[in-house]
């Protein structure tokens, strides 16, 4: 019987390293999981907050993830119990939890995603997670509490103001800042180098380090990633599938159209 899968990301973060992941918004085939793993991403995120993945597709992606050394997370639309618990039951190895603003929301997340004594998640041994192996309830729930990731998103001034109280709750593993939403909330839409936004990023990094939570962010520009890794970000999500494809198409087509045809003799 195969062992229950250990989190690649948790191991790297425990050792003080930096994790790099990307996001899937468009691709629908489970081969996308193998594709990302073949390029050695540490994790991949399936985005259901802004996109239209259905439950069967998510389940197939989660099954594929059990065979690769890469974590697979689902960004849920909201922090509702059935959305959080069900995604873990179908095999997600962690959740991205958007728009966390208060200590009360953090406690609700932990109750929904952790088994007793840490939380109040309802018990169901997932066949996808266990790959149809037979595990005791005690072994399964202990594994889930130790290995499944809770990654919260701080995306508002309210969230920044409450970040210390939020992170004081045991059961949060990382923060993934949403810079676009945060800039929108602050009234500086899209100004990702604005001093107020950067001050908020630094406050989140400081509080994360205080509570032994990995600070992280999602960017689609490499220069932003380089800057904020140097400032201490350790859970770094870069770009997403459709942008990678568009960028590669654009670069290749620009190069192709630059080729000069052979001279013809008249």
CSV table of C-alpha atoms in Angstrom, one decimal:
chain,number,residue,atom,x,y,z
A,1,UNK,CA,0.0,0.0,0.0
A,2,UNK,CA,1.3,3.4,-1.0
A,3,UNK,CA,2.0,5.9,1.8
A,4,UNK,CA,-0.1,9.0,2.0
A,5,UNK,CA,1.5,11.8,0.1
A,6,UNK,CA,3.7,14.2,2.0
A,7,UNK,CA,3.7,17.9,1.2
A,8,UNK,CA,6.6,19.0,-0.9
A,9,UNK,CA,5.9,22.7,0.0
A,10,UNK,CA,5.8,22.1,3.7
A,11,UNK,CA,9.1,20.4,3.7
A,12,UNK,CA,10.8,23.2,1.7
A,13,UNK,CA,9.3,25.9,4.0
A,14,UNK,CA,10.2,24.0,7.2
A,15,UNK,CA,13.8,24.0,5.9
A,16,UNK,CA,13.7,27.8,5.3
A,17,UNK,CA,13.5,27.6,1.5
A,18,UNK,CA,11.4,29.3,-1.1
A,19,UNK,CA,8.6,27.6,-3.0
A,20,UNK,CA,7.6,28.6,-6.6
A,21,UNK,CA,4.2,27.7,-8.0
A,22,UNK,CA,1.9,28.7,-10.9
A,23,UNK,CA,-1.8,28.8,-11.5
A,24,UNK,CA,-4.1,27.0,-13.9
A,25,UNK,CA,-7.1,29.0,-15.1
A,26,UNK,CA,-7.9,27.6,-18.6
A,27,UNK,CA,-6.4,24.1,-19.1
A,28,UNK,CA,-8.9,21.3,-18.5
A,29,UNK,CA,-6.9,18.1,-19.0
A,30,UNK,CA,-5.2,16.4,-16.0
A,31,UNK,CA,-2.1,16.1,-18.2
A,32,UNK,CA,-1.5,19.7,-17.2
A,33,UNK,CA,-0.6,18.5,-13.7
A,34,UNK,CA,2.1,16.2,-15.2
A,35,UNK,CA,3.2,19.0,-17.5
A,36,UNK,CA,3.8,21.4,-14.6
A,37,UNK,CA,5.4,18.7,-12.5
A,38,UNK,CA,7.8,17.8,-15.3
A,39,UNK,CA,9.1,21.4,-15.1
A,40,UNK,CA,9.7,21.1,-11.4
A,41,UNK,CA,7.2,23.6,-10.0
A,42,UNK,CA,6.7,23.1,-6.3
A,43,UNK,CA,3.0,23.6,-6.5
A,44,UNK,CA,0.1,24.4,-8.9
A,45,UNK,CA,-3.1,26.2,-8.1
A,46,UNK,CA,-6.5,25.5,-9.7
A,47,UNK,CA,-8.4,28.7,-9.6
A,48,UNK,CA,-12.1,28.3,-9.0
A,49,UNK,CA,-12.6,31.8,-7.6
A,50,UNK,CA,-12.6,33.5,-11.0
A,51,UNK,CA,-12.9,30.5,-13.4
A,52,UNK,CA,-15.2,27.7,-14.3
A,53,UNK,CA,-13.6,24.4,-13.2
A,54,UNK,CA,-16.3,21.8,-12.4
A,55,UNK,CA,-16.1,19.3,-9.6
A,56,UNK,CA,-15.4,16.3,-11.9
A,57,UNK,CA,-12.5,18.1,-13.5
A,58,UNK,CA,-11.1,19.2,-10.1
A,59,UNK,CA,-11.3,15.6,-8.9
A,60,UNK,CA,-9.4,14.3,-11.9
A,61,UNK,CA,-6.7,16.9,-11.5
A,62,UNK,CA,-6.4,15.9,-7.8
A,63,UNK,CA,-6.1,12.2,-8.7
A,64,UNK,CA,-3.3,13.0,-11.1
A,65,UNK,CA,-1.4,15.0,-8.5
A,66,UNK,CA,-1.1,12.0,-6.2
A,67,UNK,CA,1.5,10.5,-8.7
A,68,UNK,CA,3.8,13.5,-8.9
A,69,UNK,CA,6.2,15.3,-6.5
A,70,UNK,CA,4.3,18.6,-6.7
A,71,UNK,CA,1.5,19.9,-4.5
A,72,UNK,CA,-1.9,20.8,-5.9
A,73,UNK,CA,-4.0,23.5,-4.3
A,74,UNK,CA,-7.5,24.8,-5.1
A,75,UNK,CA,-8.4,28.4,-4.7
A,76,UNK,CA,-12.0,28.3,-3.5
A,77,UNK,CA,-14.6,31.0,-4.3
A,78,UNK,CA,-15.3,31.8,-0.6
A,79,UNK,CA,-14.7,30.5,2.9
A,80,UNK,CA,-17.8,28.4,3.1
A,81,UNK,CA,-17.6,25.1,4.9
A,82,UNK,CA,-18.8,22.9,2.0
A,83,UNK,CA,-16.5,24.6,-0.4
A,84,UNK,CA,-13.4,24.1,1.8
A,85,UNK,CA,-14.1,20.6,3.2
A,86,UNK,CA,-15.3,19.2,-0.2
A,87,UNK,CA,-12.2,20.3,-2.0
A,88,UNK,CA,-10.1,18.5,0.5
A,89,UNK,CA,-12.3,15.4,0.3
A,90,UNK,CA,-11.8,15.2,-3.5
A,91,UNK,CA,-8.1,15.4,-3.1
A,92,UNK,CA,-6.8,18.9,-3.0
A,93,UNK,CA,-3.5,19.1,-1.0
A,94,UNK,CA,-4.3,22.5,0.3
A,95,UNK,CA,-6.5,25.5,-0.2
A,96,UNK,CA,-6.0,29.1,-1.3
A,97,UNK,CA,-8.5,31.1,0.7
A,98,UNK,CA,-9.3,34.5,-0.7
A,99,UNK,CA,-10.2,37.8,1.0
A,100,UNK,CA,-9.3,36.9,4.6
A,101,UNK,CA,-10.0,40.0,6.7
A,102,UNK,CA,-10.5,39.0,10.3
A,103,UNK,CA,-9.5,36.7,13.1
A,104,UNK,CA,-13.0,35.3,13.1
A,105,UNK,CA,-12.6,34.3,9.4
A,106,UNK,CA,-9.3,32.6,10.2
A,107,UNK,CA,-10.9,30.5,13.0
A,108,UNK,CA,-13.7,29.5,10.7
A,109,UNK,CA,-11.2,28.4,8.1
A,110,UNK,CA,-9.3,26.2,10.6
A,111,UNK,CA,-12.6,24.7,11.9
A,112,UNK,CA,-13.6,23.7,8.4
A,113,UNK,CA,-10.2,22.3,7.2
A,114,UNK,CA,-8.7,20.6,10.3
A,115,UNK,CA,-9.9,17.5,12.1
A,116,UNK,CA,-10.3,17.5,15.9
A,117,UNK,CA,-8.7,18.5,18.1
A,118,UNK,CA,-7.5,21.3,15.9
A,119,UNK,CA,-10.8,21.9,14.1
A,120,UNK,CA,-14.3,20.5,13.4
A,121,UNK,CA,-14.0,19.1,9.8
A,122,UNK,CA,-16.3,16.2,9.2
A,123,UNK,CA,-14.6,12.9,8.7
A,124,UNK,CA,-14.6,11.1,5.3
A,125,UNK,CA,-11.7,9.0,4.1
A,126,UNK,CA,-11.2,10.0,0.5
A,127,UNK,CA,-10.5,7.3,-2.0
A,128,UNK,CA,-8.6,9.8,-4.1
A,129,UNK,CA,-6.3,10.8,-1.3
A,130,UNK,CA,-5.7,7.2,-0.2
A,131,UNK,CA,-5.6,5.7,-3.7
A,132,UNK,CA,-8.1,3.1,-2.4
A,133,UNK,CA,-5.8,2.0,0.3
A,134,UNK,CA,-7.1,1.1,3.8
A,135,UNK,CA,-6.1,3.5,6.5
A,136,UNK,CA,-7.4,3.9,10.0
A,137,UNK,CA,-9.4,7.0,10.8
A,138,UNK,CA,-6.8,8.0,13.3
A,139,UNK,CA,-3.9,7.7,10.8
A,140,UNK,CA,-5.8,9.5,8.1
A,141,UNK,CA,-6.9,12.5,10.3
A,142,UNK,CA,-3.5,12.9,11.8
A,143,UNK,CA,-1.9,12.9,8.3
A,144,UNK,CA,-4.5,15.5,7.0
A,145,UNK,CA,-3.9,17.8,10.0
A,146,UNK,CA,-0.1,17.7,9.4
A,147,UNK,CA,0.2,17.7,5.6
A,148,UNK,CA,-2.7,19.7,4.1
A,149,UNK,CA,-1.9,23.4,3.6
A,150,UNK,CA,-4.0,26.4,4.5
A,151,UNK,CA,-2.8,29.4,2.4
A,152,UNK,CA,-4.8,32.6,3.2
A,153,UNK,CA,-5.0,35.7,1.0
A,154,UNK,CA,-4.6,39.1,2.5
A,155,UNK,CA,-6.2,41.4,-0.1
A,156,UNK,CA,-7.5,44.5,1.8
A,157,UNK,CA,-6.5,47.2,4.2
A,158,UNK,CA,-8.7,45.5,6.8
A,159,UNK,CA,-6.8,42.3,6.4
A,160,UNK,CA,-3.5,44.1,6.7
A,161,UNK,CA,-4.7,45.8,9.9
A,162,UNK,CA,-5.7,42.5,11.4
A,163,UNK,CA,-2.9,40.4,10.0
A,164,UNK,CA,-1.3,39.7,13.5
A,165,UNK,CA,-4.5,38.5,15.0
A,166,UNK,CA,-5.2,36.4,11.9
A,167,UNK,CA,-1.8,34.7,11.9
A,168,UNK,CA,-1.9,34.0,15.6
A,169,UNK,CA,-4.3,31.1,14.9
A,170,UNK,CA,-2.5,27.8,14.6
A,171,UNK,CA,-3.3,26.1,11.3
A,172,UNK,CA,-2.3,28.7,8.8
A,173,UNK,CA,0.8,27.8,6.8
A,174,UNK,CA,1.3,30.6,4.3
A,175,UNK,CA,0.0,33.9,3.1
A,176,UNK,CA,-0.4,34.6,-0.6
A,177,UNK,CA,-1.0,38.4,-1.0
A,178,UNK,CA,-3.3,39.4,-3.8
A,179,UNK,CA,-1.7,42.7,-5.0
A,180,UNK,CA,-4.3,43.5,-7.6
A,181,UNK,CA,-7.2,43.3,-5.1
A,182,UNK,CA,-5.3,45.1,-2.4
A,183,UNK,CA,-4.4,48.0,-4.7
A,184,UNK,CA,-8.1,48.1,-5.7
A,185,UNK,CA,-9.2,48.2,-2.1
A,186,UNK,CA,-6.7,51.0,-1.3
A,187,UNK,CA,-7.9,53.2,-4.2
A,188,UNK,CA,-4.6,52.8,-6.0
A,189,UNK,CA,-5.8,50.3,-8.6
A,190,UNK,CA,-3.0,48.5,-10.4
A,191,UNK,CA,-0.2,50.6,-8.9
A,192,UNK,CA,1.9,47.7,-7.6
A,193,UNK,CA,4.9,49.9,-6.7
A,194,UNK,CA,2.9,52.4,-4.7
A,195,UNK,CA,4.5,53.2,-1.3
A,196,UNK,CA,1.3,52.3,0.6
A,197,UNK,CA,1.1,48.9,-1.0
A,198,UNK,CA,4.7,48.2,-0.4
A,199,UNK,CA,4.3,49.2,3.2
A,200,UNK,CA,1.5,46.7,3.5
A,201,UNK,CA,3.7,44.0,2.0
A,202,UNK,CA,6.4,44.7,4.5
A,203,UNK,CA,3.9,44.6,7.4
A,204,UNK,CA,2.7,41.2,6.2
A,205,UNK,CA,6.2,39.8,5.9
A,206,UNK,CA,7.0,41.0,9.4
A,207,UNK,CA,3.9,39.4,10.9
A,208,UNK,CA,4.4,36.2,9.0
A,209,UNK,CA,7.9,35.8,10.3
A,210,UNK,CA,6.7,36.5,13.8
A,211,UNK,CA,4.2,33.7,13.7
A,212,UNK,CA,6.3,31.3,11.6
A,213,UNK,CA,4.0,31.5,8.6
A,214,UNK,CA,5.5,31.7,5.1
A,215,UNK,CA,4.9,35.1,3.4
A,216,UNK,CA,4.0,35.0,-0.2
A,217,UNK,CA,2.5,36.8,-3.2
A,218,UNK,CA,1.2,36.3,-6.7
A,219,UNK,CA,2.9,38.2,-9.5
A,220,UNK,CA,3.0,37.9,-13.3
A,221,UNK,CA,6.1,40.1,-13.8
A,222,UNK,CA,9.5,38.6,-13.1
A,223,UNK,CA,11.0,41.9,-11.9
A,224,UNK,CA,8.4,42.1,-9.1
A,225,UNK,CA,9.2,38.5,-8.1
A,226,UNK,CA,12.9,39.2,-7.9
A,227,UNK,CA,12.4,42.3,-5.8
A,228,UNK,CA,10.0,40.7,-3.3
A,229,UNK,CA,12.0,37.4,-2.9
A,230,UNK,CA,14.9,39.6,-1.8
A,231,UNK,CA,12.5,41.3,0.7
A,232,UNK,CA,11.5,37.9,2.2
A,233,UNK,CA,8.7,36.4,0.2
A,234,UNK,CA,8.9,32.6,0.3
A,235,UNK,CA,5.6,31.3,-1.1
A,236,UNK,CA,5.7,32.8,-4.6
A,237,UNK,CA,3.1,32.1,-7.3
A,238,UNK,CA,4.1,33.2,-10.8
A,239,UNK,CA,1.8,33.9,-13.7
A,240,UNK,CA,-0.8,31.4,-15.0
A,241,UNK,CA,-1.4,29.1,-18.0
A,242,UNK,CA,-3.1,31.3,-20.5
A,243,UNK,CA,-0.5,34.1,-20.0
A,244,UNK,CA,2.4,31.6,-20.5
A,245,UNK,CA,0.8,30.4,-23.7
A,246,UNK,CA,0.1,33.9,-25.0
A,247,UNK,CA,3.6,35.1,-24.2
A,248,UNK,CA,5.2,32.1,-26.0
A,249,UNK,CA,2.9,32.5,-29.0
A,250,UNK,CA,3.7,36.2,-29.2
A,251,UNK,CA,7.5,35.8,-28.8
A,252,UNK,CA,7.6,33.0,-31.4
A,253,UNK,CA,5.4,34.8,-34.0
A,254,UNK,CA,7.4,38.0,-33.6
A,255,UNK,CA,10.6,36.0,-34.3
A,256,UNK,CA,9.0,34.2,-37.3
A,257,UNK,CA,7.8,37.4,-38.9
A,258,UNK,CA,11.4,38.8,-38.6
A,259,UNK,CA,12.8,36.2,-41.0
A,260,UNK,CA,13.7,37.6,-44.4
A,261,UNK,CA,12.7,35.6,-47.4
A,262,UNK,CA,15.3,34.3,-49.9
A,263,UNK,CA,16.2,36.6,-52.7
A,264,UNK,CA,14.6,35.5,-56.0
A,265,UNK,CA,16.2,36.1,-59.4
A,266,UNK,CA,14.1,37.8,-62.1
